[in-house]
XYZ file of C-alpha atoms in Angstrom:
526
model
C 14.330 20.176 0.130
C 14.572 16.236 0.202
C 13.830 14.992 3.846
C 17.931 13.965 4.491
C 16.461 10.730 7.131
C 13.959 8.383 4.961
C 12.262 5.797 7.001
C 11.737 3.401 4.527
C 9.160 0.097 4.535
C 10.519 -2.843 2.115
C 7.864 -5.004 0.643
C 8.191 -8.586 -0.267
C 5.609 -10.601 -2.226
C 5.950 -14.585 -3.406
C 2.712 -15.745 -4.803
C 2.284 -19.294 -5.479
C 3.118 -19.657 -9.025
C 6.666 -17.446 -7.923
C 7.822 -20.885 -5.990
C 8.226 -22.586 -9.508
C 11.847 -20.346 -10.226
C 14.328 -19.057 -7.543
C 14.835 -15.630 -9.144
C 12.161 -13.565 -7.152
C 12.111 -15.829 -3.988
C 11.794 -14.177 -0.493
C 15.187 -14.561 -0.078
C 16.114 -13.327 -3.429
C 14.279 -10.298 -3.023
C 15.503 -9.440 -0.033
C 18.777 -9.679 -1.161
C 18.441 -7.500 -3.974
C 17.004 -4.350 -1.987
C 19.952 -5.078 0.959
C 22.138 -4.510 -2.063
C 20.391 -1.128 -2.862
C 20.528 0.130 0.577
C 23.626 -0.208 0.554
C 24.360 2.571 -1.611
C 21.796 4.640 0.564
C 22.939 5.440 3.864
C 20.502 8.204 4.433
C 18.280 5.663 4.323
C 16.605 3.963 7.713
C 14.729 0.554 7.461
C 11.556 0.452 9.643
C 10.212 -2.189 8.758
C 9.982 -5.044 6.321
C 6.860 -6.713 4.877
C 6.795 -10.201 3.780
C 3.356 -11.735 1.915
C 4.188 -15.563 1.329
C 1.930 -16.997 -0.810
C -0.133 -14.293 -1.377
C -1.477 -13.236 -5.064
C -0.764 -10.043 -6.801
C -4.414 -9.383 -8.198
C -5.776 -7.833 -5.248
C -4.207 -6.272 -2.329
C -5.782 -7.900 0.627
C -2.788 -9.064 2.126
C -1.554 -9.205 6.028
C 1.698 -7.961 5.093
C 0.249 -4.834 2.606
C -2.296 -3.745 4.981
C -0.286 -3.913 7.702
C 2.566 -1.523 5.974
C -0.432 0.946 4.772
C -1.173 1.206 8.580
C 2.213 2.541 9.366
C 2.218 4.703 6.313
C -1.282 6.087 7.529
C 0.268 6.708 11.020
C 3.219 8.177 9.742
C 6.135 5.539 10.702
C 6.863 5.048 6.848
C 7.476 7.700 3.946
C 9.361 5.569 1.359
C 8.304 2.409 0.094
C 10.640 0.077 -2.062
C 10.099 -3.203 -3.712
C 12.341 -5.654 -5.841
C 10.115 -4.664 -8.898
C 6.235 -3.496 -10.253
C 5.035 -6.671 -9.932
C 5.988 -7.207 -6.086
C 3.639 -4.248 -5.601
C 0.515 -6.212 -7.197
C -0.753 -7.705 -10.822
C -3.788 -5.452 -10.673
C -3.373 -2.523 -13.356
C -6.279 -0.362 -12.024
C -5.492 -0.685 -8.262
C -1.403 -1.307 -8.818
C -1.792 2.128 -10.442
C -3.932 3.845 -7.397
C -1.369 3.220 -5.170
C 1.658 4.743 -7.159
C -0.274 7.398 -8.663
C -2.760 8.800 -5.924
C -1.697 7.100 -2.651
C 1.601 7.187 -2.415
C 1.668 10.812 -3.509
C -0.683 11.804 -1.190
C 0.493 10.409 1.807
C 3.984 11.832 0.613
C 5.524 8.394 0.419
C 8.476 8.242 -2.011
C 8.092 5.172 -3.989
C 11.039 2.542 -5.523
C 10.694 -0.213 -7.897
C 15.277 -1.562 -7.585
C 15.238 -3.967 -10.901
C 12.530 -1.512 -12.837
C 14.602 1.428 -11.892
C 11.613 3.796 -10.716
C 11.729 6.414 -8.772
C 9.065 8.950 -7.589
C 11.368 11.243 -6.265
C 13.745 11.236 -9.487
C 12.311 13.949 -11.817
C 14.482 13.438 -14.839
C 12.210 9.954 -15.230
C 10.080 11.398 -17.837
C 9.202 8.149 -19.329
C 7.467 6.995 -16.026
C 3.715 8.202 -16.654
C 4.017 6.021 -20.361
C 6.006 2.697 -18.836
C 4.159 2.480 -15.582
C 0.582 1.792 -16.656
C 2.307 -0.822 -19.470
C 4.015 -2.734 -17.062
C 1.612 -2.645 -14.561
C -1.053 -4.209 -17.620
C 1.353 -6.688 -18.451
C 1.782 -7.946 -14.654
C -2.058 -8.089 -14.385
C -2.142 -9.932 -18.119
C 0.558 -12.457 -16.298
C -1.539 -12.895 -13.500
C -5.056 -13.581 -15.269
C -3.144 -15.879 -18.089
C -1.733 -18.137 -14.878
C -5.079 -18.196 -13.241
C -6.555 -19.561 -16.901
C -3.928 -21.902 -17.610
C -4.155 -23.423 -14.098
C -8.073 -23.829 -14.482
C -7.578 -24.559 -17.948
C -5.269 -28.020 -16.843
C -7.713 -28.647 -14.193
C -10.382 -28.938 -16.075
C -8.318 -31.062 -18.799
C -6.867 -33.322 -15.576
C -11.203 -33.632 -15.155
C -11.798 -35.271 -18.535
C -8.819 -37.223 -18.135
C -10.690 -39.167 -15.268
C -7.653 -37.627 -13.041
C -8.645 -37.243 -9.330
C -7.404 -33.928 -8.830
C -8.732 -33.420 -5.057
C -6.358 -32.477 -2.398
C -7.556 -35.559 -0.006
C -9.496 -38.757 -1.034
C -13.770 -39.456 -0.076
C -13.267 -41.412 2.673
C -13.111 -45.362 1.783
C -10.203 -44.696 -0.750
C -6.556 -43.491 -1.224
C -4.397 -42.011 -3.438
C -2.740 -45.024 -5.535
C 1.289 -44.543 -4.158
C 2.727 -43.892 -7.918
C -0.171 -41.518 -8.919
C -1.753 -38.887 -6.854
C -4.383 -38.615 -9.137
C -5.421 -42.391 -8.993
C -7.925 -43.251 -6.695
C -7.227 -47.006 -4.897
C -9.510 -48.734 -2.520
C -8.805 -48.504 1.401
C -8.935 -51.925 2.819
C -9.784 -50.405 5.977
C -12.467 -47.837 5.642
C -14.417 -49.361 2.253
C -16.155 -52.440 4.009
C -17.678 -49.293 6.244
C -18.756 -47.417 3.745
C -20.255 -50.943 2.123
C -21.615 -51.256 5.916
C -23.096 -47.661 5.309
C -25.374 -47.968 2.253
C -26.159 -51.564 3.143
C -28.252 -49.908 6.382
C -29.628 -47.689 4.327
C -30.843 -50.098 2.054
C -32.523 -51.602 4.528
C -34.145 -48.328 5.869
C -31.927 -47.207 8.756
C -32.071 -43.319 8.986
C -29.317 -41.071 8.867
C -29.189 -40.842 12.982
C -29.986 -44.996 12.928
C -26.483 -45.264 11.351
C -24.510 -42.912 13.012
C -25.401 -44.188 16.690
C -24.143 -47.652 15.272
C -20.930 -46.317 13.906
C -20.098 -44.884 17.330
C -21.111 -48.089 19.247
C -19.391 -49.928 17.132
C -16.069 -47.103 18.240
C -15.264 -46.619 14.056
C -13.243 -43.633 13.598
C -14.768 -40.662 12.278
C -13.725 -39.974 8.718
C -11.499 -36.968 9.688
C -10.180 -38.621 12.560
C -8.999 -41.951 10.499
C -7.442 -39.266 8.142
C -5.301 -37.939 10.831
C -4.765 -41.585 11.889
C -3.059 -41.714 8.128
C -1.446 -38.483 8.163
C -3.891 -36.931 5.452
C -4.615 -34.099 7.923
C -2.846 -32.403 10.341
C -4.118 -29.734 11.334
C -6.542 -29.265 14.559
C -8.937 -26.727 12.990
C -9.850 -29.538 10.287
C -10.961 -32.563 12.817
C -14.202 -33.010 13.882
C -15.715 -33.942 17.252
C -14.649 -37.483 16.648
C -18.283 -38.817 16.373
C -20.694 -39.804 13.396
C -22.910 -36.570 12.420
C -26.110 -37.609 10.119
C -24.168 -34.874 7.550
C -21.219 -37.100 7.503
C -23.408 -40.337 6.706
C -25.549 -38.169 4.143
C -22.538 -37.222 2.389
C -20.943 -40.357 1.801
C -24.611 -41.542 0.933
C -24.423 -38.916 -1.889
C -21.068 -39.444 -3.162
C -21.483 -41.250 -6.685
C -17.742 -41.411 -6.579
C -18.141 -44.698 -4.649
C -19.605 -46.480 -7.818
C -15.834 -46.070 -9.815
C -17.334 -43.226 -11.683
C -15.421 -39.891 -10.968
C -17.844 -36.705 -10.470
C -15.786 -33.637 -10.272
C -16.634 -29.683 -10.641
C -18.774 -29.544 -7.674
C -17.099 -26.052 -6.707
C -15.366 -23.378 -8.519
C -13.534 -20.555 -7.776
C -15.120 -16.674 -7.667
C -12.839 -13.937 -6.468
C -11.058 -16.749 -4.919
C -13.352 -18.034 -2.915
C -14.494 -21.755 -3.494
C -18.342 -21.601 -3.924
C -20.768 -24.259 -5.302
C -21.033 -24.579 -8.836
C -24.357 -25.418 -11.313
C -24.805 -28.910 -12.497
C -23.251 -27.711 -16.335
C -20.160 -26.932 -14.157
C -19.802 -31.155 -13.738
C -17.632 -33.519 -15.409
C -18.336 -37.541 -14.733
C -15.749 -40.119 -16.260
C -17.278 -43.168 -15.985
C -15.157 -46.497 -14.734
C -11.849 -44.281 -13.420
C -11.073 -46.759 -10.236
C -12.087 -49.931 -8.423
C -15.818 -49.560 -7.457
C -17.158 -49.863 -3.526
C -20.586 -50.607 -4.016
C -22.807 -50.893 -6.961
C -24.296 -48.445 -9.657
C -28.077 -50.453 -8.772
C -27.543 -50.360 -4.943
C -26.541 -46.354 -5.031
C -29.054 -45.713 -6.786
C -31.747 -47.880 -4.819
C -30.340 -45.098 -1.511
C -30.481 -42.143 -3.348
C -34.306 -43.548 -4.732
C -34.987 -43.442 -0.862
C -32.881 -40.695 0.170
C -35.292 -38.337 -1.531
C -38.358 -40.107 -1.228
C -37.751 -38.963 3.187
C -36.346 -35.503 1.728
C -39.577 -35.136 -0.267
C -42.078 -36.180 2.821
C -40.386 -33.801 5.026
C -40.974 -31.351 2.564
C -44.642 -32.059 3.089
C -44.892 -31.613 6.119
C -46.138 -28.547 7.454
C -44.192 -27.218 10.122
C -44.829 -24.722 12.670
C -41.203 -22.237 12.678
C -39.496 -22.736 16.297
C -39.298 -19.212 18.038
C -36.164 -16.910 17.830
C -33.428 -18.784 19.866
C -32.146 -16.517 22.517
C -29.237 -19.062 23.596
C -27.567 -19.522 19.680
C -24.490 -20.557 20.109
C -24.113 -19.203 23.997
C -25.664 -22.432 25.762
C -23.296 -26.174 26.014
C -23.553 -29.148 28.584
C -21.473 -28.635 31.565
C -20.370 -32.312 31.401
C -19.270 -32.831 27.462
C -18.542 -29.497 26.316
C -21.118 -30.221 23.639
C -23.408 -27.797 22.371
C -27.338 -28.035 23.788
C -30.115 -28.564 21.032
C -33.032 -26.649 21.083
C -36.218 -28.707 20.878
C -40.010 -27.988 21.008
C -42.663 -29.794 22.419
C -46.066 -29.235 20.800
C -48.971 -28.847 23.188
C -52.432 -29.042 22.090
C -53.366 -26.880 24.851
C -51.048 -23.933 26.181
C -48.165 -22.661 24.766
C -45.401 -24.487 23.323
C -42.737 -26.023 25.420
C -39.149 -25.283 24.523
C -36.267 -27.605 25.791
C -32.100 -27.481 25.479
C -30.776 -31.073 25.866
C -27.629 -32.621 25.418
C -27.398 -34.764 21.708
C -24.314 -36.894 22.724
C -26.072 -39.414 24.699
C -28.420 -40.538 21.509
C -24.949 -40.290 19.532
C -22.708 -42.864 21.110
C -23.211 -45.765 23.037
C -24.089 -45.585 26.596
C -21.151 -45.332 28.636
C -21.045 -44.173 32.112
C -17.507 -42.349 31.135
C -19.374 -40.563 28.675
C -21.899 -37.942 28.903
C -25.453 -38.821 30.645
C -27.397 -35.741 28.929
C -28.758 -32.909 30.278
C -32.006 -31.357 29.668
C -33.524 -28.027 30.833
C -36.745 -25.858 30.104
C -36.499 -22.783 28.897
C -38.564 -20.581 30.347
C -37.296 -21.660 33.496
C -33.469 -21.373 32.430
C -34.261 -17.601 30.963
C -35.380 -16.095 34.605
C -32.060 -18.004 35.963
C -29.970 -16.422 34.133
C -31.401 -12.775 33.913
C -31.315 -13.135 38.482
C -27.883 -14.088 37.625
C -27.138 -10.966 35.994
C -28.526 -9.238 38.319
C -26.373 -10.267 40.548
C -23.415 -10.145 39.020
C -23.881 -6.557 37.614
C -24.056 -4.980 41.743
C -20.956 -6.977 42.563
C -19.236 -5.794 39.121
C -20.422 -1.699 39.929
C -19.791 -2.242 44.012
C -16.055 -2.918 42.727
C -15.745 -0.808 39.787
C -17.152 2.543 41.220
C -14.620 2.394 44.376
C -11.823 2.708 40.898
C -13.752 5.070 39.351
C -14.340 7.391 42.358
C -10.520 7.447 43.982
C -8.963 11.150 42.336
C -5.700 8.867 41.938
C -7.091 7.457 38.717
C -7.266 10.912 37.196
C -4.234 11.753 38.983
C -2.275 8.495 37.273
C -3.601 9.269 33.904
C -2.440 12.537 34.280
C 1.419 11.086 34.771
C 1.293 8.579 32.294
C 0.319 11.220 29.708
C 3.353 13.922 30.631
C 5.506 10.411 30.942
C 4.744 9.697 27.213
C 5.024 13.274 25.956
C 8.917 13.051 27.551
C 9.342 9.901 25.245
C 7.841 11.747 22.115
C 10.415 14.825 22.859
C 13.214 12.549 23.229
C 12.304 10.564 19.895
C 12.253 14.134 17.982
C 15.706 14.886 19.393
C 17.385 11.547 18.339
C 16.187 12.163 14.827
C 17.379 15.871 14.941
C 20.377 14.360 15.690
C 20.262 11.772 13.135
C 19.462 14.205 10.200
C 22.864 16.776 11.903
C 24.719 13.611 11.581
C 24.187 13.168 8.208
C 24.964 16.350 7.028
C 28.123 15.982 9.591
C 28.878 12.611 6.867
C 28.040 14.606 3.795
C 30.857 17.241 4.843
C 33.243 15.172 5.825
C 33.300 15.470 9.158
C 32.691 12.257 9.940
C 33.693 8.879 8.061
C 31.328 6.082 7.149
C 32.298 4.043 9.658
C 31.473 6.355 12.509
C 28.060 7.785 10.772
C 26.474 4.111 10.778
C 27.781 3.418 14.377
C 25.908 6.586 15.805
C 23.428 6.393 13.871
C 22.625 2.701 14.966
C 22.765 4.002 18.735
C 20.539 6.654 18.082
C 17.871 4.470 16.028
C 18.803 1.675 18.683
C 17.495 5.036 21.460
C 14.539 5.395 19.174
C 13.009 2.061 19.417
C 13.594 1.868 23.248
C 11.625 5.124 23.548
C 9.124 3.578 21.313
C 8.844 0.347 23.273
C 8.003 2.692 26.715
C 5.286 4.978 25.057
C 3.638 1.742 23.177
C 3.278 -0.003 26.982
C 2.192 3.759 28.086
C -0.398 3.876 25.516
C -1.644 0.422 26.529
C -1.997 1.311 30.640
C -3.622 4.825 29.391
C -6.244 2.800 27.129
C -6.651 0.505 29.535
C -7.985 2.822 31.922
C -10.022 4.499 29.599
C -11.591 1.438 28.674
C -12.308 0.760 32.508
C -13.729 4.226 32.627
C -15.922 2.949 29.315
C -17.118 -0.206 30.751
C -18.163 1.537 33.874
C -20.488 3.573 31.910
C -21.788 1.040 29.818
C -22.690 -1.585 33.033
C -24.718 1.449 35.229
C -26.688 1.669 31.540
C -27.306 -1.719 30.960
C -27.789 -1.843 35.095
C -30.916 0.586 34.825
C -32.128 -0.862 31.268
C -32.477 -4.104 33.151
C -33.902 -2.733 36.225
C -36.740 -0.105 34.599
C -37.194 -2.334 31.154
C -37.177 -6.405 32.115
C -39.043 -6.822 28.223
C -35.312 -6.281 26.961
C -33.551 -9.291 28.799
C -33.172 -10.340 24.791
C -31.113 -7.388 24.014
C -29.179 -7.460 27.284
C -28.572 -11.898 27.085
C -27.487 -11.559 23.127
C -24.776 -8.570 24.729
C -23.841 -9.578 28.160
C -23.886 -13.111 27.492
C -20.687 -15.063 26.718
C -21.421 -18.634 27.604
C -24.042 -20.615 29.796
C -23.486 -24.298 31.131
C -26.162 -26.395 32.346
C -25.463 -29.594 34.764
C -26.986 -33.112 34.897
C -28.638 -31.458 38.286
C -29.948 -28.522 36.278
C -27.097 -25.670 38.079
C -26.727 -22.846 35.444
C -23.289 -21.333 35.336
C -23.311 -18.134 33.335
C -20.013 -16.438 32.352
C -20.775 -12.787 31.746
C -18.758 -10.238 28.805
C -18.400 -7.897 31.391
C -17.039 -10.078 34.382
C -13.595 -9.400 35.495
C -11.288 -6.193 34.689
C -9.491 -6.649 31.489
C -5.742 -6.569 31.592
């Protein structure tokens, strides 16, 4: 017998190419299965899952995983989208999840405008008409991806710039975005650029003097214009040598376009091969010239081929990566070595800004710090904080309460779960109540809206349950774990490597040389 109360996930898909038409738009879709429901009133929505933007040809989507998650826990057992191709454009994998999945996790599956079913058995035709549609979704998917590429590639020839924002130095001509026009403001810096080089400034050389000189970074003059904005794409607002390199590499400077650098692989944008390039010579007003380019790039690799030359020593493991940053500017230390002819080798973190920008007494003065004197600090550090972490934790862990209150929060939640099984008992008597007659429509949606209305409070109090019971579990975990590390740190001081790459979350150094270490462990998590 049919389960009579069917908690039911809708899922929504609009790739990119869907925005072109209005017939399968979010909104669209959603209307279409509120239309369906209607005619299903045994039906209860849990949830509804919305991918915008996302493609159909694989399933790694925020929207799909999250609605196999509540399958998996059992919050969902009937799944129903606007049509096949909402599901995915994938034959092979499309086909897992209706065939083998779905089945298996006893999830009743509806496709509204393809009129599937799984649960109807009179749809004999299903086994032949699934695996054809699904092949002709994933045939529509590939043949967009090819005709996209295919225009790309054609834009390419064309001498059409087809990038999303300009090099810096130009702009996108206001009647054509694929036009390249000159920037007034930025192109007499890039002139300024290869003219140092020229003259044998090195990559640093030039971006010291763009920062004295206060020019706006390339990303930040962007966001000046409005070409980005978003945070995550802006830079620290200084010259970097890769930012001068770059520009010193881009041909596109000379008015020739050189496109192709990249492609796309299981859509991901990697670098492509040098057949993968197309150059249309003369596309837009030049910057500098063809001779003075290549005069740079002549002496751009003549320094890349000496320092390939050179023999060089490899620097030590770094046991601060990414963990140690200047107390003052927020900036990342570098990691330097200082070759001794005699003795070891001397390792030092220092602060980069100050031989960045122009002196400033605003700004930051630098720090600098030896290593094998800021390693001891911070292992007497841990020390330290790892008694006053186990003083405070093993007064928690020793008081019978704790068990006590885990105890009580555990029956507390099990009165929830026996109240949620009741208000569905009641929901499946009061459909059979509406099926007999005994109630009308009217009154079966209105309790059965307070009952679902019961269900998600109950839900609500055992999810912030479940959160104070894990959270003492986890205290009970991290209690463990610091007495461990406590006595590997004690009886084995040869792994302060192991325990600084762990324990570690972040070490600041001062212009006086204080250390301020911020531990994983420090603090009880909420």
């Amino acid at each position: 017998m049919q389960e009579p109360t069917i908690r039911a996930a809708l899922y929504i898909r609009l790739s990119v190419e869907d925005t072109r038409t209005n017939s399968i738009s979010i909104e669209t879709q959603q209307l279409i299965l509120d239309h369906y429901l209607e005619g299903q009133p045994e039906m209860f929505v849990y949830n509804t899952y919305i991918d915008n933007g996302a493609t159909g040809t694989n399933f790694h989507r925020p929207g799909f995983q999250q609605m196999l998650s509540d399958i998996e826990a059992g919050h969902v057992n009937c799944v129903i989208v606007k049509d096949l191709s909402r599901l995915g454009r994938n034959s092979i994998d499309t086909g897992y999840y209706i065939e083998q999945y779905f089945p298996q996790h006893k999830v009743r599956f509806i496709a509204v405008t393809d009129q599937y079913d799984s649960a109807n058995p009179n749809d004999v035709h299903a086994g032949i008409i699934l695996p054809l549609k699904n092949m002709i979704n994933e045939a529509y998917a590939l043949d967009i991806g090819r005709k996209i590429k295919a225009q790309q590639r054609q834009a390419m020839k064309d001498g059409e710039y087809i990038g999303a924002r300009t090099p810096y130095g130009y702009l996108k001509a206001p009647d054509n975005c694929h036009q390249l026009v000159v920037d007034p403001v930025t192109a007499p810096v890039v002139r300024q650029i290869f003219e140092w080089a020229e003259q044998g400034a090195g990559l640093n050389t030039i971006a010291v003097r763009l920062n004295e000189a206060k020019t706006l970074s390339p990303s930040h003059y962007k966001k000046s214009i409005g070409q980005i904005t978003h945070e995550n794409l802006l830079g620290s607002g200084n010259w970097q040598t890769r930012t001068v390199a770059k520009i010193l590499r881009c041909e596109t400077y000379t008015g020739d376009l050189v496109q192709g650098h990249t492609k796309t692989v299981d859509h991901r944008q990697v670098q492509a091969g040098e057949d993968n390039l197309i150059t249309v010579r003369g596309t837009h007003e030049a910057i500098i010239s063809h001779e003075l380019f290549d005069k740079v790039q002549a002496i751009l690799d003549q320094t890349a081929e000496a320092a390939k030359k050179r023999q060089v020593t490899p620097y030590t493991p770094n046991p601060l990566k990414g963990k140690i940053f200047c107390a003052q500017c927020g900036k990342a230390l570098h990691r330097q070595r200082n070759s001794r002819k005699k003795g070891d080798d001397v390792y030092l973190f220092h602060c980069l800004t100050p031989s960045r920008v122009a002196h400033d007494d605003k700004l930051c003065k630098g720090v600098l710090i030896r290593e094998d004197r800021l390693i001891p600090t911070i292992m007497d550090a841990m020390r330290r904080e790892m008694s006053a972490e186990l003083e405070a934790s093993a007064l928690m862990q020793s008081a019978d309460a704790h068990a006590e209150e885990r105890l009580a929060l555990s029956a507390e939640k099990k009165e929830h779960e026996l109240e949620i099984q009741n208000l569905r008992s009641r929901i499946r008597g009061l459909y059979e109540d509406f099926v007999q007659g005994i109630i009308d429509k009217d009154d079966y949606f209105l309790f059965k809206t307070q009952y679902e209305e019961n269900i998600t409070a109950q839900e609500t109090k055992i999810a912030a349950l479940d959160k104070a019971i894990k959270s003492m579990e986890q205290d009970a975990q991290r209690h463990r774990s610091l007495c461990k590390d406590a006595d590997l740190l004690a009886q084995k001081p040869e792994m302060a490597q192991e325990l600084i790459d762990r324990l570690v979350e972040r070490v600041e150094v001062t212009l006086d040389k204080e250390v301020r270490v911020t531990f994983r462990f420090q603090g009880r998590e909420e």
